[in-house]
């Protein structure tokens, strides 16, 4: 079984290839170099998030679209009457608002995977708190997050900048990367690890990854496998396990790619032929 | 989180505050507005008995993901991941019709799905 992990050199190569496509799209990614050796990808973007504001004593808020929720919050608020209280029930309003995001893609030596760090602030410059970030997670992932939020997104010190960032936990990266890497290995093709990984983690925290990344960004050039191959019970000799070398790191022109370089679909696509046995329509199912 | 099916043209990121429109769940819609989706399980993920589905083009990946999750009776601690071309994961807000036009072959869109306890 091929390693699901990423070495730092391949990380950099994948990032550079992603960067090239980002430049062509004006998508906003940049490479930041720190300490002369370590670098990371960075991008800022506006998105939506759920932010909270404390209601005043009349129960009013400046936000027009608000939901009133009673939340259990743990804090030491200087305005709090109960000075020594550890927790209180506070009426807050939660509303959808524009949020400024800053995303960083770093390489983690300990996990041997990329890690997504990000911070979020309102347009007034107030940093979102952890609970607001949890509330802002895409609904597709919210149930799983609410089950164990501390396992998913927490705050940590940025390894290179030393500032407080939110981070999407990387412990189980291999679980969702495995199907892609395994299929690539079986089909003797490579993938751009960062593009695949970003397509999974980005949408969780509001980072849009246009479809063209998944078709236009090439894989890194093949390098001799540096990760130790475990003793394999397969009869194949180890030399046949690594991928055949790609011809060049240039955008693949020979492999079948959709003609469009933008996320918009081509207008002249053929209609699917109607087959006699109609598959069931996807709808709601009881239970 | 709302358990109602989304109407095909509705894309939303927030909890719905307006009543949901019922989804057409019969095969009466115009064939041109539906695409064929073939769902393939990955790894230990349970295989759906019915793999081929006719899906409205405007339906989002998230909607499809919710459907599969309910079909598989997934637990709260599990997350469903969907893959296109076994090489990337489509955004939950992406419409399946767009995916079909870009990545469909032999008249259908093949999607692989995998359940996992990621993140953590």
Coordinates of C-alpha atoms in Angstrom, one line a residue:
Chain A
X1 CA 0.0 0.0 0.0
X2 CA 1.4 3.4 -1.0
X3 CA 2.0 5.9 1.7
X4 CA -0.7 8.4 2.1
X5 CA 1.8 10.9 3.3
X6 CA 3.4 13.8 1.6
X7 CA 7.1 14.7 1.7
X8 CA 8.0 18.3 1.9
X9 CA 9.6 18.5 -1.5
X10 CA 6.5 17.2 -3.2
X11 CA 4.5 19.6 -1.0
X12 CA 6.5 22.5 -2.5
X13 CA 6.2 21.2 -6.0
X14 CA 2.4 20.8 -5.7
X15 CA 2.1 24.3 -4.3
X16 CA 4.1 25.8 -7.1
X17 CA 1.9 24.1 -9.7
X18 CA -1.2 25.3 -7.9
X19 CA 0.2 28.8 -7.8
X20 CA 0.8 28.9 -11.5
X21 CA -2.9 28.1 -12.1
X22 CA -3.9 30.6 -9.5
X23 CA -2.0 33.3 -11.3
X24 CA -3.8 32.5 -14.5
X25 CA -7.1 32.8 -12.7
X26 CA -6.1 35.8 -10.6
X27 CA -7.4 33.6 -7.7
X28 CA -5.2 35.3 -5.1
X29 CA -2.9 32.6 -3.9
X30 CA 0.7 33.7 -3.1
X31 CA 3.8 31.9 -1.8
X32 CA 5.2 33.3 1.4
X33 CA 8.8 32.4 2.4
X34 CA 9.8 32.4 6.0
X35 CA 13.2 31.8 7.6
X36 CA 14.7 31.3 4.2
X37 CA 13.6 27.7 3.8
X38 CA 10.0 27.1 5.0
X39 CA 7.2 28.6 3.0
X40 CA 3.5 28.4 2.8
X41 CA 0.6 29.3 0.5
X42 CA -1.5 32.3 1.5
X43 CA -4.8 33.7 0.3
X44 CA -7.3 36.2 1.6
X45 CA -10.9 36.2 0.5
X46 CA -14.3 37.5 1.5
X47 CA -16.9 35.0 2.5
X48 CA -19.9 34.6 4.6
X49 CA -20.0 33.5 8.2
X50 CA -22.2 33.6 11.2
X51 CA -21.1 36.2 13.6
X52 CA -22.6 37.0 17.0
X53 CA -23.3 40.4 18.6
X54 CA -24.5 40.9 22.1
X55 CA -27.9 42.5 22.3
X56 CA -28.3 45.6 24.3
X57 CA -30.6 45.9 27.3
X58 CA -33.6 46.6 25.1
X59 CA -32.8 43.5 23.1
X60 CA -31.9 45.4 20.1
X61 CA -29.1 44.9 17.7
X62 CA -27.9 46.8 14.7
X63 CA -28.3 43.7 12.5
X64 CA -31.6 43.5 10.7
X65 CA -31.5 39.8 10.0
X66 CA -31.0 38.1 13.2
X67 CA -32.0 35.0 15.1
X68 CA -32.4 35.1 18.8
X69 CA -30.6 32.3 20.5
X70 CA -29.8 31.7 24.0
X71 CA -26.3 30.3 24.3
X72 CA -24.4 28.9 27.1
X73 CA -21.1 30.7 27.1
X74 CA -18.1 30.4 29.3
X75 CA -16.3 33.6 29.8
X76 CA -15.1 36.2 32.2
X77 CA -16.8 39.3 31.0
X78 CA -15.9 42.5 32.7
X79 CA -19.5 43.7 32.2
X80 CA -20.8 40.6 33.9
X81 CA -22.6 41.3 37.1
X82 CA -21.6 38.0 38.5
X83 CA -17.9 38.8 38.6
X84 CA -16.8 35.4 39.7
X85 CA -19.2 33.4 37.5
X86 CA -17.7 30.9 35.3
X87 CA -20.6 30.6 33.0
X88 CA -23.8 32.5 32.3
X89 CA -26.7 32.4 29.9
X90 CA -26.5 35.3 27.6
X91 CA -28.9 36.4 24.9
X92 CA -27.0 36.8 21.7
X93 CA -28.0 37.3 18.1
X94 CA -26.4 35.4 15.4
X95 CA -26.5 36.6 11.9
X96 CA -25.0 35.9 8.5
X97 CA -22.4 38.5 7.6
X98 CA -19.5 39.2 5.4
X99 CA -16.3 37.8 6.9
X100 CA -12.7 38.4 5.8
X101 CA -10.8 35.1 5.7
X102 CA -7.1 34.6 5.5
X103 CA -6.0 31.0 4.6
X104 CA -2.6 29.5 5.0
X105 CA -1.5 26.1 3.7
X106 CA 1.5 24.8 5.6
X107 CA 3.4 21.6 5.6
X108 CA 3.4 19.6 8.8
X109 CA 6.5 17.5 9.4
X110 CA 5.0 15.6 12.2
X111 CA 1.8 14.7 10.3
X112 CA 3.5 14.6 6.9
X113 CA 0.5 16.3 5.5
X114 CA -0.6 19.8 4.6
X115 CA -2.5 21.7 7.2
X116 CA -5.0 24.5 6.7
X117 CA -4.6 27.4 9.0
X118 CA -7.0 30.4 8.8
X119 CA -8.2 33.4 10.5
X120 CA -11.4 35.2 10.2
X121 CA -12.6 38.7 11.0
X122 CA -15.5 41.0 10.5
X123 CA -15.2 43.9 8.1
X124 CA -14.9 46.1 11.2
X125 CA -11.7 44.2 12.0
X126 CA -13.0 42.1 14.9
X127 CA -11.7 38.6 15.0
X128 CA -14.2 35.8 15.1
X129 CA -14.2 33.7 18.1
X130 CA -14.0 29.9 17.9
X131 CA -17.7 29.4 18.4
X132 CA -18.5 31.8 15.5
X133 CA -16.1 29.9 13.3
X134 CA -17.8 26.6 14.2
X135 CA -21.1 28.3 13.4
X136 CA -19.7 29.3 10.0
X137 CA -18.7 25.9 8.9
X138 CA -20.5 24.8 5.7
X139 CA -23.8 23.0 6.5
X140 CA -22.5 19.9 4.7
X141 CA -20.0 19.4 7.5
X142 CA -21.8 20.9 10.4
X143 CA -23.4 17.8 11.9
X144 CA -20.0 16.0 12.1
X145 CA -18.4 19.2 13.5
X146 CA -21.1 19.6 16.2
X147 CA -20.6 16.1 17.2
X148 CA -17.0 16.8 18.2
X149 CA -16.1 20.4 17.5
X150 CA -12.8 20.3 19.4
X151 CA -11.6 17.5 17.2
X152 CA -12.2 19.5 14.0
X153 CA -11.4 23.2 14.3
X154 CA -9.5 24.7 17.2
X155 CA -7.1 27.6 17.7
X156 CA -3.4 27.1 17.6
X157 CA -0.3 29.2 17.3
X158 CA 0.8 29.5 13.7
X159 CA 4.0 27.5 13.5
X160 CA 5.9 30.1 11.4
X161 CA 4.2 33.4 12.4
X162 CA 3.5 32.7 16.1
X163 CA 0.1 34.3 15.9
X164 CA -3.2 32.8 16.8
X165 CA -4.9 31.0 13.9
X166 CA -7.7 28.6 13.5
X167 CA -6.7 25.2 12.3
X168 CA -8.5 22.3 10.7
X169 CA -7.2 19.2 12.4
X170 CA -5.0 17.1 10.2
X171 CA -4.9 13.9 12.1
X172 CA -7.2 12.0 9.7
X173 CA -6.1 13.6 6.5
X174 CA -5.1 10.2 5.2
X175 CA -8.6 8.9 5.6
X176 CA -10.0 11.1 3.0
X177 CA -6.9 11.2 0.9
X178 CA -6.7 7.4 0.8
X179 CA -9.3 6.7 -1.8
X180 CA -7.8 9.1 -4.3
X181 CA -4.2 8.0 -3.7
X182 CA -5.1 4.4 -3.9
X183 CA -7.0 4.8 -7.2
X184 CA -4.1 6.8 -8.6
X185 CA -1.7 4.1 -7.7
X186 CA -3.8 1.4 -9.2
X187 CA -4.2 3.3 -12.4
X188 CA -0.6 4.3 -12.6
X189 CA -1.3 8.0 -12.5
X190 CA -0.4 10.7 -10.1
X191 CA -2.4 13.4 -8.5
X192 CA -1.6 16.8 -7.2
X193 CA -1.8 16.1 -3.5
X194 CA -2.4 19.7 -2.6
X195 CA -5.2 20.2 -5.1
X196 CA -7.0 17.1 -4.0
X197 CA -6.5 17.9 -0.4
X198 CA -7.7 21.5 -0.8
X199 CA -10.8 20.4 -2.7
X200 CA -11.8 18.5 0.4
X201 CA -10.8 20.8 3.2
X202 CA -11.4 24.2 1.5
X203 CA -15.2 24.2 1.3
X204 CA -15.4 23.2 5.0
X205 CA -14.2 26.7 6.0
X206 CA -15.6 28.8 3.1
X207 CA -12.6 28.5 0.8
X208 CA -13.8 28.1 -2.8
X209 CA -11.7 25.9 -5.1
X210 CA -12.8 26.5 -8.7
X211 CA -13.2 23.3 -10.7
X212 CA -10.5 24.2 -13.1
X213 CA -7.9 23.5 -10.4
X214 CA -9.0 19.9 -10.6
X215 CA -8.5 19.7 -14.3
X216 CA -5.8 22.2 -15.2
X217 CA -3.2 21.8 -12.4
X218 CA -0.7 19.1 -13.3
X219 CA 0.9 16.6 -11.0
X220 CA 4.4 17.1 -9.7
X221 CA 7.2 15.4 -11.7
X222 CA 7.8 12.0 -10.5
X223 CA 10.7 11.6 -8.1
X224 CA 12.1 8.4 -6.8
X225 CA 10.1 7.4 -3.9
X226 CA 11.7 8.6 -0.8
X227 CA 9.2 7.3 1.7
X228 CA 10.1 3.9 2.9
X229 CA 8.0 1.2 1.3
X230 CA 6.8 -1.4 3.7
X231 CA 7.6 -4.9 2.9
X232 CA 5.0 -5.9 0.5
X233 CA 3.5 -9.3 0.2
X234 CA 2.7 -8.7 -3.4
X235 CA 4.8 -10.5 -5.9
X236 CA 5.7 -7.3 -7.7
X237 CA 9.3 -6.1 -7.2
X238 CA 9.6 -2.7 -5.4
X239 CA 10.9 -1.0 -8.5
X240 CA 7.5 -1.3 -10.2
X241 CA 5.6 0.3 -7.4
X242 CA 6.6 3.9 -8.0
X243 CA 4.7 5.7 -10.7
X244 CA 6.1 5.9 -14.2
X245 CA 7.7 9.3 -14.7
X246 CA 5.6 12.0 -16.2
X247 CA 6.9 13.4 -19.4
X248 CA 7.1 16.9 -18.0
X249 CA 5.7 19.2 -15.4
X250 CA 3.9 21.2 -18.1
X251 CA 0.1 21.2 -18.2
X252 CA -0.9 17.9 -19.7
X253 CA -2.0 18.3 -23.3
X254 CA -2.3 14.6 -24.1
X255 CA -4.4 13.4 -21.3
X256 CA -8.1 13.7 -21.8
X257 CA -9.2 17.0 -20.3
X258 CA -12.5 18.9 -20.5
X259 CA -12.0 21.6 -23.1
X260 CA -13.0 24.4 -20.8
X261 CA -10.4 26.0 -18.6
X262 CA -13.0 27.8 -16.5
X263 CA -15.5 26.3 -14.1
X264 CA -18.3 27.1 -16.6
X265 CA -19.4 24.0 -18.6
X266 CA -18.9 24.0 -22.4
X267 CA -22.1 25.0 -24.1
X268 CA -21.9 22.3 -26.8
X269 CA -21.8 19.3 -24.6
X270 CA -23.7 16.3 -25.9
X271 CA -26.8 15.2 -24.1
X272 CA -26.7 11.9 -22.4
X273 CA -28.5 9.2 -24.4
X274 CA -31.7 8.1 -22.8
X275 CA -31.5 4.5 -21.9
X276 CA -34.6 2.3 -21.8
X277 CA -34.4 1.1 -18.2
X278 CA -34.9 4.4 -16.3
X279 CA -32.9 4.6 -13.1
X280 CA -34.9 5.6 -10.1
X281 CA -35.3 9.3 -9.5
X282 CA -33.3 10.7 -6.6
X283 CA -35.7 11.9 -4.1
X284 CA -36.6 11.7 -0.5
X285 CA -36.7 8.3 1.0
X286 CA -38.5 7.4 4.1
X287 CA -36.4 6.5 7.1
Chain B
X1 CA -30.0 20.8 10.5
X2 CA -33.0 20.6 8.3
X3 CA -33.9 17.1 7.2
X4 CA -36.0 18.3 4.3
X5 CA -34.9 17.8 0.7
X6 CA -33.8 20.8 -1.1
X7 CA -35.6 22.0 -4.2
X8 CA -33.2 21.8 -7.2
X9 CA -32.8 25.5 -7.8
X10 CA -32.2 26.3 -4.2
X11 CA -28.7 26.8 -3.0
X12 CA -28.2 27.9 0.5
X13 CA -25.5 28.0 3.1
X14 CA -27.6 29.0 6.1
X15 CA -30.3 27.2 8.0
X16 CA -33.5 27.6 6.0
X17 CA -35.8 30.2 7.2
X18 CA -38.4 29.7 4.5
X19 CA -40.6 26.7 4.0
X20 CA -38.9 24.0 1.8
X21 CA -40.5 23.2 -1.5
X22 CA -41.1 19.5 -2.0
X23 CA -38.8 17.8 -4.3
X24 CA -40.1 16.0 -7.3
X25 CA -39.4 12.4 -6.6
X26 CA -41.1 10.8 -9.5
X27 CA -39.7 10.3 -13.0
X28 CA -42.1 12.7 -14.5
X29 CA -39.6 15.5 -15.1
X30 CA -38.1 16.2 -18.5
X31 CA -35.3 13.8 -19.2
X32 CA -33.1 16.6 -20.4
X33 CA -33.1 18.2 -16.9
X34 CA -31.9 15.0 -15.3
X35 CA -28.6 13.3 -15.4
X36 CA -27.6 9.8 -14.6
X37 CA -25.3 9.4 -11.6
X38 CA -23.5 6.2 -10.7
X39 CA -22.5 5.9 -7.1
X40 CA -19.6 3.7 -6.2
X41 CA -18.5 2.8 -2.7
X42 CA -14.9 3.1 -1.6
X43 CA -13.2 0.9 0.9
X44 CA -15.3 -0.4 3.7
X45 CA -18.2 2.0 3.0
X46 CA -21.5 0.2 2.6
X47 CA -22.5 -0.3 -1.0
X48 CA -25.9 1.1 -2.0
X49 CA -28.2 -1.5 -3.4
X50 CA -29.3 0.9 -6.0
X51 CA -26.2 2.5 -7.6
X52 CA -27.7 4.3 -10.6
X53 CA -29.8 7.4 -9.9
X54 CA -31.5 10.0 -12.0
X55 CA -30.7 13.3 -10.5
X56 CA -31.9 16.8 -11.5
X57 CA -29.1 18.9 -12.9
X58 CA -29.6 21.7 -10.5
X59 CA -29.2 19.5 -7.5
X60 CA -26.2 20.2 -5.4
X61 CA -23.5 17.9 -4.2
X62 CA -24.5 18.6 -0.7
X63 CA -28.0 17.5 -1.4
X64 CA -26.7 14.3 -2.9
X65 CA -24.4 13.8 0.0
X66 CA -27.3 14.2 2.5
X67 CA -29.3 11.7 0.5
X68 CA -26.5 9.1 0.6
X69 CA -25.9 9.7 4.3
X70 CA -29.5 9.1 5.1
X71 CA -29.7 6.1 2.8
X72 CA -26.7 4.6 4.6
X73 CA -28.0 5.6 8.0
X74 CA -24.8 7.3 8.9
X75 CA -24.0 8.3 12.4
X76 CA -23.5 11.8 13.7
X77 CA -19.7 11.2 14.0
X78 CA -19.3 10.1 10.4
X79 CA -18.7 12.3 7.4
X80 CA -19.4 11.4 3.8
X81 CA -16.8 12.3 1.2
X82 CA -17.6 12.3 -2.5
X83 CA -15.0 12.1 -5.2
X84 CA -15.0 12.9 -8.9
X85 CA -12.7 11.0 -11.3
X86 CA -11.2 9.6 -8.1
X87 CA -9.0 12.6 -8.0
X88 CA -10.8 15.4 -6.2
X89 CA -13.8 16.3 -4.1
X90 CA -16.4 18.6 -5.5
X91 CA -17.6 21.6 -3.5
X92 CA -20.9 20.9 -1.7
X93 CA -22.5 23.8 -3.5
X94 CA -21.5 22.5 -6.9
X95 CA -24.4 21.5 -9.2
X96 CA -24.3 17.9 -10.4
X97 CA -25.2 19.1 -13.9
X98 CA -22.0 21.1 -14.1
X99 CA -20.0 18.1 -12.9
X100 CA -21.7 15.9 -15.5
X101 CA -20.9 18.2 -18.3
X102 CA -17.3 18.4 -17.3
X103 CA -16.6 14.9 -16.1
X104 CA -19.4 12.7 -17.4
X105 CA -18.7 9.8 -19.6
X106 CA -20.8 7.2 -21.3
X107 CA -23.8 9.3 -20.5
X108 CA -23.3 9.2 -16.7
X109 CA -21.4 10.8 -13.9
X110 CA -19.5 8.4 -11.8
X111 CA -19.1 9.5 -8.2
X112 CA -17.2 7.5 -5.6
X113 CA -18.2 8.0 -2.0
X114 CA -16.5 7.1 1.3
X115 CA -17.6 7.5 4.9
X116 CA -15.0 8.4 7.5
X117 CA -14.6 9.7 10.9
X118 CA -12.5 12.5 9.7
X119 CA -11.7 15.2 10.7
X120 CA -10.1 14.8 14.1

